[in-house]
mmCIF file of C-alpha atoms in Angstrom:
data_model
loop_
_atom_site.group_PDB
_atom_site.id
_atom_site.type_symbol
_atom_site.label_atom_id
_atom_site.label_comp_id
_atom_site.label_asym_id
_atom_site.label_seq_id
_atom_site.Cartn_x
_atom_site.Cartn_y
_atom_site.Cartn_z
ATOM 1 C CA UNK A 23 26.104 -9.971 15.975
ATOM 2 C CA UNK A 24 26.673 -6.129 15.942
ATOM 3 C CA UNK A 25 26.026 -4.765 19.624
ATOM 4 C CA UNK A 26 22.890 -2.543 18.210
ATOM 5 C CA UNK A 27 21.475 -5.458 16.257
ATOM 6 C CA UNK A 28 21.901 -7.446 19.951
ATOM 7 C CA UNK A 29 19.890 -4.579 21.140
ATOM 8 C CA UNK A 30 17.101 -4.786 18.854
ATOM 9 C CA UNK A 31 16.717 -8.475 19.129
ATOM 10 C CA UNK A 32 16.376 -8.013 22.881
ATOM 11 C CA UNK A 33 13.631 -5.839 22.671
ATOM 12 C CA UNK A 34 12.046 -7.217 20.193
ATOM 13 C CA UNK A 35 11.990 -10.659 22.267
ATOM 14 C CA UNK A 36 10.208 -8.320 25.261
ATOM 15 C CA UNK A 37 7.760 -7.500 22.757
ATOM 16 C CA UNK A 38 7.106 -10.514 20.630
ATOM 17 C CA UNK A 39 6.808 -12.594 24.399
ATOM 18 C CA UNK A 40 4.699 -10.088 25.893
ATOM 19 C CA UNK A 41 6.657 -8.420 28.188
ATOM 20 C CA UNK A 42 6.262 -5.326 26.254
ATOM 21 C CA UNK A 43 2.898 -4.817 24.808
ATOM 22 C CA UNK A 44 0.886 -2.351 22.180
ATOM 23 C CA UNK A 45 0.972 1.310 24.218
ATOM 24 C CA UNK A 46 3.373 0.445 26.681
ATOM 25 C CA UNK A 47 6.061 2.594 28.069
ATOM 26 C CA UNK A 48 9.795 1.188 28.111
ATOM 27 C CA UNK A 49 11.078 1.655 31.576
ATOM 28 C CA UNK A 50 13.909 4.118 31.724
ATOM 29 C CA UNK A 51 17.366 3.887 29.884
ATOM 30 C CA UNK A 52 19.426 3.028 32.730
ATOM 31 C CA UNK A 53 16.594 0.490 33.849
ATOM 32 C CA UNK A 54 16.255 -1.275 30.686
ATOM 33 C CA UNK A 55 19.914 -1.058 29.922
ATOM 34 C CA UNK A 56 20.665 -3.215 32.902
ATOM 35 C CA UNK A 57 18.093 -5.182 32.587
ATOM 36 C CA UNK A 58 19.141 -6.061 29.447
ATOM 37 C CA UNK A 59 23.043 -6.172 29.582
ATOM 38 C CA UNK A 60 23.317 -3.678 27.144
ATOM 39 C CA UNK A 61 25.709 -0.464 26.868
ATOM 40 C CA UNK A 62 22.727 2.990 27.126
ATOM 41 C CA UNK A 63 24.761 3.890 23.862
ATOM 42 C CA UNK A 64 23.971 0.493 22.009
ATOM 43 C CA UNK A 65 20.061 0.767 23.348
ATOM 44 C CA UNK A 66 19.715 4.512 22.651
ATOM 45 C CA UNK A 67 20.735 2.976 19.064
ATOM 46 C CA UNK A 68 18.523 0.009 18.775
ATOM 47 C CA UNK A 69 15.520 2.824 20.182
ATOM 48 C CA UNK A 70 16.005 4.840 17.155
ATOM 49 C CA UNK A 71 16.473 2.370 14.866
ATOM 50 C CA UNK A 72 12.663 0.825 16.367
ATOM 51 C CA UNK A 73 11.356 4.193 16.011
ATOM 52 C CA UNK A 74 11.916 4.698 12.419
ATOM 53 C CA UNK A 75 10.224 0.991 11.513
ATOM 54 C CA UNK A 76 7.123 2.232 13.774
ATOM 55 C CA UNK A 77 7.858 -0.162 16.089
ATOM 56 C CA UNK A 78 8.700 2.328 18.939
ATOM 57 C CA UNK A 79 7.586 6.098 19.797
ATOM 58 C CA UNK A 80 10.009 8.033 21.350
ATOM 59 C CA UNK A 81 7.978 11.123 22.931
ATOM 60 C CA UNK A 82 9.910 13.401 23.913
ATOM 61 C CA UNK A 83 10.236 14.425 27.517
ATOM 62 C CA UNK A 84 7.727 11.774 28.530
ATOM 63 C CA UNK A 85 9.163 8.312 27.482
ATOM 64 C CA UNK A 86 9.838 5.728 24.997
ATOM 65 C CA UNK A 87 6.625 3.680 23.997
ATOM 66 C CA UNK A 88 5.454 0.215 22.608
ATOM 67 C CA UNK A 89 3.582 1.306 19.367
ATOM 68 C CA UNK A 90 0.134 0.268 18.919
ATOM 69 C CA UNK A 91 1.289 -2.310 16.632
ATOM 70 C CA UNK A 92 -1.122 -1.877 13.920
ATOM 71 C CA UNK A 93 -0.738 -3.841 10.864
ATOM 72 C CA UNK A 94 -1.188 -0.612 8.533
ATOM 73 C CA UNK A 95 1.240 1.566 10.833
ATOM 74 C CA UNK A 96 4.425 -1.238 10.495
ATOM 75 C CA UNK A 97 3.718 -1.595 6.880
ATOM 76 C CA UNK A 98 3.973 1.901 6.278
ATOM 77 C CA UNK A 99 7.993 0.860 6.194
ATOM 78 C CA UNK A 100 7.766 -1.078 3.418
ATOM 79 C CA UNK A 101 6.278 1.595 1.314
ATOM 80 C CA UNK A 102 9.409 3.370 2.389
ATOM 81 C CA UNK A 103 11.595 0.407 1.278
ATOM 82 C CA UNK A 104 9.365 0.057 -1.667
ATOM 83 C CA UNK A 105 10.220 3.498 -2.648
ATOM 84 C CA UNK A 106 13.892 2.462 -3.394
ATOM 85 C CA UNK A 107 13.062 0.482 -6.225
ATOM 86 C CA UNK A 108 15.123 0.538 -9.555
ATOM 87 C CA UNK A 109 13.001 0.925 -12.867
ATOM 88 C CA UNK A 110 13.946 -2.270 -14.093
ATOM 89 C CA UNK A 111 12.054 -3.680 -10.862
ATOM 90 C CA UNK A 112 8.889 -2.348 -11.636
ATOM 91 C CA UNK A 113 7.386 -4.889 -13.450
ATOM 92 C CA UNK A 114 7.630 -7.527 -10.837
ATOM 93 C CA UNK A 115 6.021 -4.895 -8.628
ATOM 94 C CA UNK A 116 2.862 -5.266 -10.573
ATOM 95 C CA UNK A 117 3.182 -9.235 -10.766
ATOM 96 C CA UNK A 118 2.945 -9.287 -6.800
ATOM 97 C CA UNK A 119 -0.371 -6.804 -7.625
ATOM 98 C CA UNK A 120 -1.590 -9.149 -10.289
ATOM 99 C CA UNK A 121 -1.344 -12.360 -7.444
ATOM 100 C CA UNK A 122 -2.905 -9.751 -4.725
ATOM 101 C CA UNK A 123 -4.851 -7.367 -6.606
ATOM 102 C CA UNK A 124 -7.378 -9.391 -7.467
ATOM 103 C CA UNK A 125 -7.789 -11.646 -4.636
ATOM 104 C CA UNK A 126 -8.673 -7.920 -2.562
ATOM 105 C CA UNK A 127 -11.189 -7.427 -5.204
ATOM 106 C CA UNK A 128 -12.952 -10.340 -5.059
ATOM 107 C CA UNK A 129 -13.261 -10.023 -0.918
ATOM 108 C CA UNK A 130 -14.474 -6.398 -1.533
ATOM 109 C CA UNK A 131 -17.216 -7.868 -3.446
ATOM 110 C CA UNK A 132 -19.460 -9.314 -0.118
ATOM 111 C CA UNK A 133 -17.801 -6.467 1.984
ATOM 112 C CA UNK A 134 -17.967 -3.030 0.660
ATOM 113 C CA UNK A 135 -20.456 -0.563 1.388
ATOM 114 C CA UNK A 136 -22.720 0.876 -1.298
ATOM 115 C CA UNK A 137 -21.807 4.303 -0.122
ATOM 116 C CA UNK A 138 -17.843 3.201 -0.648
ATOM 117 C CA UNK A 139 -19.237 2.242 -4.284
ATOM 118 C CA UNK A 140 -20.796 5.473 -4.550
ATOM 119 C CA UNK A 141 -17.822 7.414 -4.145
ATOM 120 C CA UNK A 142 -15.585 5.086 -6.499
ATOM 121 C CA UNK A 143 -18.556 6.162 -8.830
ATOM 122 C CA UNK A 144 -18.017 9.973 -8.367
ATOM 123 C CA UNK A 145 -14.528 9.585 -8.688
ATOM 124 C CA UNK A 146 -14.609 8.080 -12.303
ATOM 125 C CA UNK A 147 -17.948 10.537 -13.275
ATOM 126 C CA UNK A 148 -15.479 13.747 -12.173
ATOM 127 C CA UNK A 149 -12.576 12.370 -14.661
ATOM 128 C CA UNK A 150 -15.415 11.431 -17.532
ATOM 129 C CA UNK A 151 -16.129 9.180 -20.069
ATOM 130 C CA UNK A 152 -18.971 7.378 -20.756
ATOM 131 C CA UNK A 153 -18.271 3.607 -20.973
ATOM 132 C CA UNK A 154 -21.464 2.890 -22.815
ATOM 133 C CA UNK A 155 -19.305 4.519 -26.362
ATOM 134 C CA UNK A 156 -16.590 2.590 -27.397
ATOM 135 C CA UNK A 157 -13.113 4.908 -27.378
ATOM 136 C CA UNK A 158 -15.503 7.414 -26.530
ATOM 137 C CA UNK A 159 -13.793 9.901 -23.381
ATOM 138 C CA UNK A 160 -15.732 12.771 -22.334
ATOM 139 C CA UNK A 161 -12.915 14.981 -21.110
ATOM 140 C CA UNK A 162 -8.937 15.049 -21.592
ATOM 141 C CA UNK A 163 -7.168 14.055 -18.115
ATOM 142 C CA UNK A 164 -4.057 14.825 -17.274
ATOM 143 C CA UNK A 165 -1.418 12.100 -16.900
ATOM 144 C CA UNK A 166 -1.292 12.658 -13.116
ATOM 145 C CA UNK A 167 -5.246 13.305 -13.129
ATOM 146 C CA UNK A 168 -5.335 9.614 -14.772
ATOM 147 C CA UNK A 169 -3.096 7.787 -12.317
ATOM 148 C CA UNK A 170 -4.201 9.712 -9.356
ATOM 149 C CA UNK A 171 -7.594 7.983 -10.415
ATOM 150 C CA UNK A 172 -6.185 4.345 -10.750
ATOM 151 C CA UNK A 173 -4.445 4.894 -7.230
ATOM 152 C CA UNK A 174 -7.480 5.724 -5.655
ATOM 153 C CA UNK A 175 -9.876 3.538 -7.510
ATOM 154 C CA UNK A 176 -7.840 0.453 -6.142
ATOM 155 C CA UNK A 177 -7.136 1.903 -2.911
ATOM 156 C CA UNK A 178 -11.102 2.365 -1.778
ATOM 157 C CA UNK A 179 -11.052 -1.417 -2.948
ATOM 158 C CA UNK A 180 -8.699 -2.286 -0.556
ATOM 159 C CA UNK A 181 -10.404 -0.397 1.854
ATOM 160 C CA UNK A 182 -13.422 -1.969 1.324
ATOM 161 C CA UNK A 183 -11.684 -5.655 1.188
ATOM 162 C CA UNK A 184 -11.681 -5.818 5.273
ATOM 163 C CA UNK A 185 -8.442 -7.048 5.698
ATOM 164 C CA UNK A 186 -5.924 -4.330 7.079
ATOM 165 C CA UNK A 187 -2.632 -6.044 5.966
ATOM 166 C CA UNK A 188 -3.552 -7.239 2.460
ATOM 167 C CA UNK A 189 -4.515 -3.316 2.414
ATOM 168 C CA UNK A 190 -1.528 -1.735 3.880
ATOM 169 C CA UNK A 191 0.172 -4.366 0.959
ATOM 170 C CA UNK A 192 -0.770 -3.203 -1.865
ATOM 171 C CA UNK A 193 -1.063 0.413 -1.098
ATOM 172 C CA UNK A 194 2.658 0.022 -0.698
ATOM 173 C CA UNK A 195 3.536 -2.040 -3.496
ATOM 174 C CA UNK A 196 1.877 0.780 -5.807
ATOM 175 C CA UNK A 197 4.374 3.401 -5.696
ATOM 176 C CA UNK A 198 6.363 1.759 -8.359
ATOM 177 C CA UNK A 199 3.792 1.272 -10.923
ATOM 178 C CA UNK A 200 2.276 4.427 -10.022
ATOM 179 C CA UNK A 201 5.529 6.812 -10.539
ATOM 180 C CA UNK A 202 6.409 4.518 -13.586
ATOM 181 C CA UNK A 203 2.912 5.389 -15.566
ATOM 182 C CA UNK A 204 3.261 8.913 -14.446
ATOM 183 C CA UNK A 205 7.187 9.011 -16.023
ATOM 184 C CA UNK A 206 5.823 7.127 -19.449
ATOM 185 C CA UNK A 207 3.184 9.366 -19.935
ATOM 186 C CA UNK A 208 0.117 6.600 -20.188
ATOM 187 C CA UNK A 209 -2.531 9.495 -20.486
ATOM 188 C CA UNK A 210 -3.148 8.587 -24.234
ATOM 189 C CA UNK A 211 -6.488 8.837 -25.981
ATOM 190 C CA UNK A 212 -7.029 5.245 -26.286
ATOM 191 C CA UNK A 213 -5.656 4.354 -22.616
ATOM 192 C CA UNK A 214 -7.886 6.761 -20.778
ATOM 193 C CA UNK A 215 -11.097 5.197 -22.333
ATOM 194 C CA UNK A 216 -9.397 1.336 -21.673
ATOM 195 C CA UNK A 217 -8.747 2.191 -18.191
ATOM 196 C CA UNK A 218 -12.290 3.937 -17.814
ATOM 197 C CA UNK A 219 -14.090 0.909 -19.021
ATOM 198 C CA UNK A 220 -12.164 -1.582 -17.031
ATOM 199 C CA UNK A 221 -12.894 0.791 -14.302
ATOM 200 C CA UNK A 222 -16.188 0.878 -14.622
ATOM 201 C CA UNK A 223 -16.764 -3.182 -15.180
ATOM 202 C CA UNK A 224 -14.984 -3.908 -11.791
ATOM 203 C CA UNK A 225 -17.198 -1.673 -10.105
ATOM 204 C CA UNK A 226 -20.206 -3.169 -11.865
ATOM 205 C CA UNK A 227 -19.124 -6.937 -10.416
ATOM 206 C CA UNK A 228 -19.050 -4.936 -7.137
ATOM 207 C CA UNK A 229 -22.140 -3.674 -7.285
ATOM 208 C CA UNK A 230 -23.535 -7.136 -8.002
ATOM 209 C CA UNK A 231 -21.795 -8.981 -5.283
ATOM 210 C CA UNK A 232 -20.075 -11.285 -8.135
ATOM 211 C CA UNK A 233 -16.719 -12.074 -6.541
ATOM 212 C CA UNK A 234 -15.269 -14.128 -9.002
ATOM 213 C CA UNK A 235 -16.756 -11.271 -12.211
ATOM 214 C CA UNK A 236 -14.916 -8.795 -9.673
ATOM 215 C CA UNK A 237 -11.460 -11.066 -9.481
ATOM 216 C CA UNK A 238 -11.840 -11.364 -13.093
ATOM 217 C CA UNK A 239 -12.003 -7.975 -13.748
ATOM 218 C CA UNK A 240 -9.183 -6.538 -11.435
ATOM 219 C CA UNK A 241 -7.021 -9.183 -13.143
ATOM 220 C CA UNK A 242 -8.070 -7.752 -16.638
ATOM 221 C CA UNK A 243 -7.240 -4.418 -15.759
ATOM 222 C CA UNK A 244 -3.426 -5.370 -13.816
ATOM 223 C CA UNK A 245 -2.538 -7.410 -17.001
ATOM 224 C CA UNK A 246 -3.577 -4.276 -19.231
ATOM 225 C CA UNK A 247 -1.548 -2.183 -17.315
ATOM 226 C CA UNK A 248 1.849 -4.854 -17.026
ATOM 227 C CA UNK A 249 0.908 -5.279 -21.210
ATOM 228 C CA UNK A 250 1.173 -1.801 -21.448
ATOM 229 C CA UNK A 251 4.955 -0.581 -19.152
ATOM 230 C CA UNK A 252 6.072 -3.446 -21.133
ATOM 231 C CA UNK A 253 5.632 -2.474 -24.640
ATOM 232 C CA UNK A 254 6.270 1.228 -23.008
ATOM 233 C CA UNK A 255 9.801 0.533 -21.913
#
């Protein structure tokens, strides 16, 4: 094992056993470094390297800390990973939403507030349509205007699902699909009113507390979208 990666394991065994915990200060270099058997070089390595995965907080001129551990703040480095993807990648991106997506969904049904519906409502009234006219779109979105809706349409979902991780999950698994409808341009005529009706029957399951119409639903609308990069590519 590679000295740093000795390092890391080390402290990550203080953590993991409680030795360490959430908002904790790391005693000093030389202190820890002993403790530890470890060169200050190889730990001063391992630090950073903790740092970057939020695992660490290196404040500087008062200490190195134990972070506070938070699901949503140690996923964020997947979303960083995530954003490495290759285009040919993409699609199983949105599988692992299909299996998640709607699982959120259907939680969000007995657990989201009628003001977080509400403002999922507001969002899809300021990009228009009315979903009660077939094909029917009351204004002409942008691309970007379009996506930026889907992103945040599914992320006040996951909000509302009450489960941090399965949050923090998808938010970072939908960089891919996000920056791959932006790059095929899915703004069409017929797409925008698709997406606005699917939308809009999702939230209506919400509204009525019907998990499994809700699950239903959010699968629907991931399959639409996977149907869609595919015959797109």
């Amino acid at each position: 094992m590679a000295v740093t990666d000795e390092a890391i394991e080390k402290i990550k065994g203080m953590i993991v056993s409680g030795v360490l915990r959430p908002g904790e200060r790391l005693p000093k270099e030389s202190e820890l470094a002993a403790e530890l058997g470890l060169s200050r070089n190889s730990l001063r390595e391992a630090v950073r390297a903790l740092s970057l995965i939020r695992i660490l907080d290196v404040r500087q001129g008062d200490g190195t800390y134990v972070t506070s551990l938070d699901p949503q703040l140690l996923l964020e480095a997947m979303g960083f990973v995530v954003d490495f993807h290759r285009d040919d990648t993409v699609l199983e991106f949105l599988a692992v939403r299909r299996i998640l997506e709607p699982a959120a969904t259907a939680m969000a049904a007995s657990r989201i507030s009628d003001e977080q519906l509400d403002a999922l409502d507001a969002r899809l009234d300021a990009l228009g349509g009315d979903p009660s006219v077939e094909g029917l779109v009351a204004c002409d979105p942008s691309v970007e205007e379009l996506v930026a809706c889907d992103l945040e349409f599914h992320r006040g979902i996951a909000r509302g699902c009450g489960n941090s991780v399965l949050c923090s999950l998808l938010d970072g698994l939908s960089g891919p699909t996000t920056r791959a409808l932006v790059r095929r341009g899915l703004a069409r005529r017929d797409a925008v009113g698709r997406t606005l009706r699917e939308h809009r029957a999702i939230l209506g399951a919400l509204r009525d507390r019907d998990a499994e119409a809700a699950r239903s639903w959010a699968t629907v609308h991931i399959a639409s979208v996977e149907q869609w990069l595919r015959s797109a590519r």
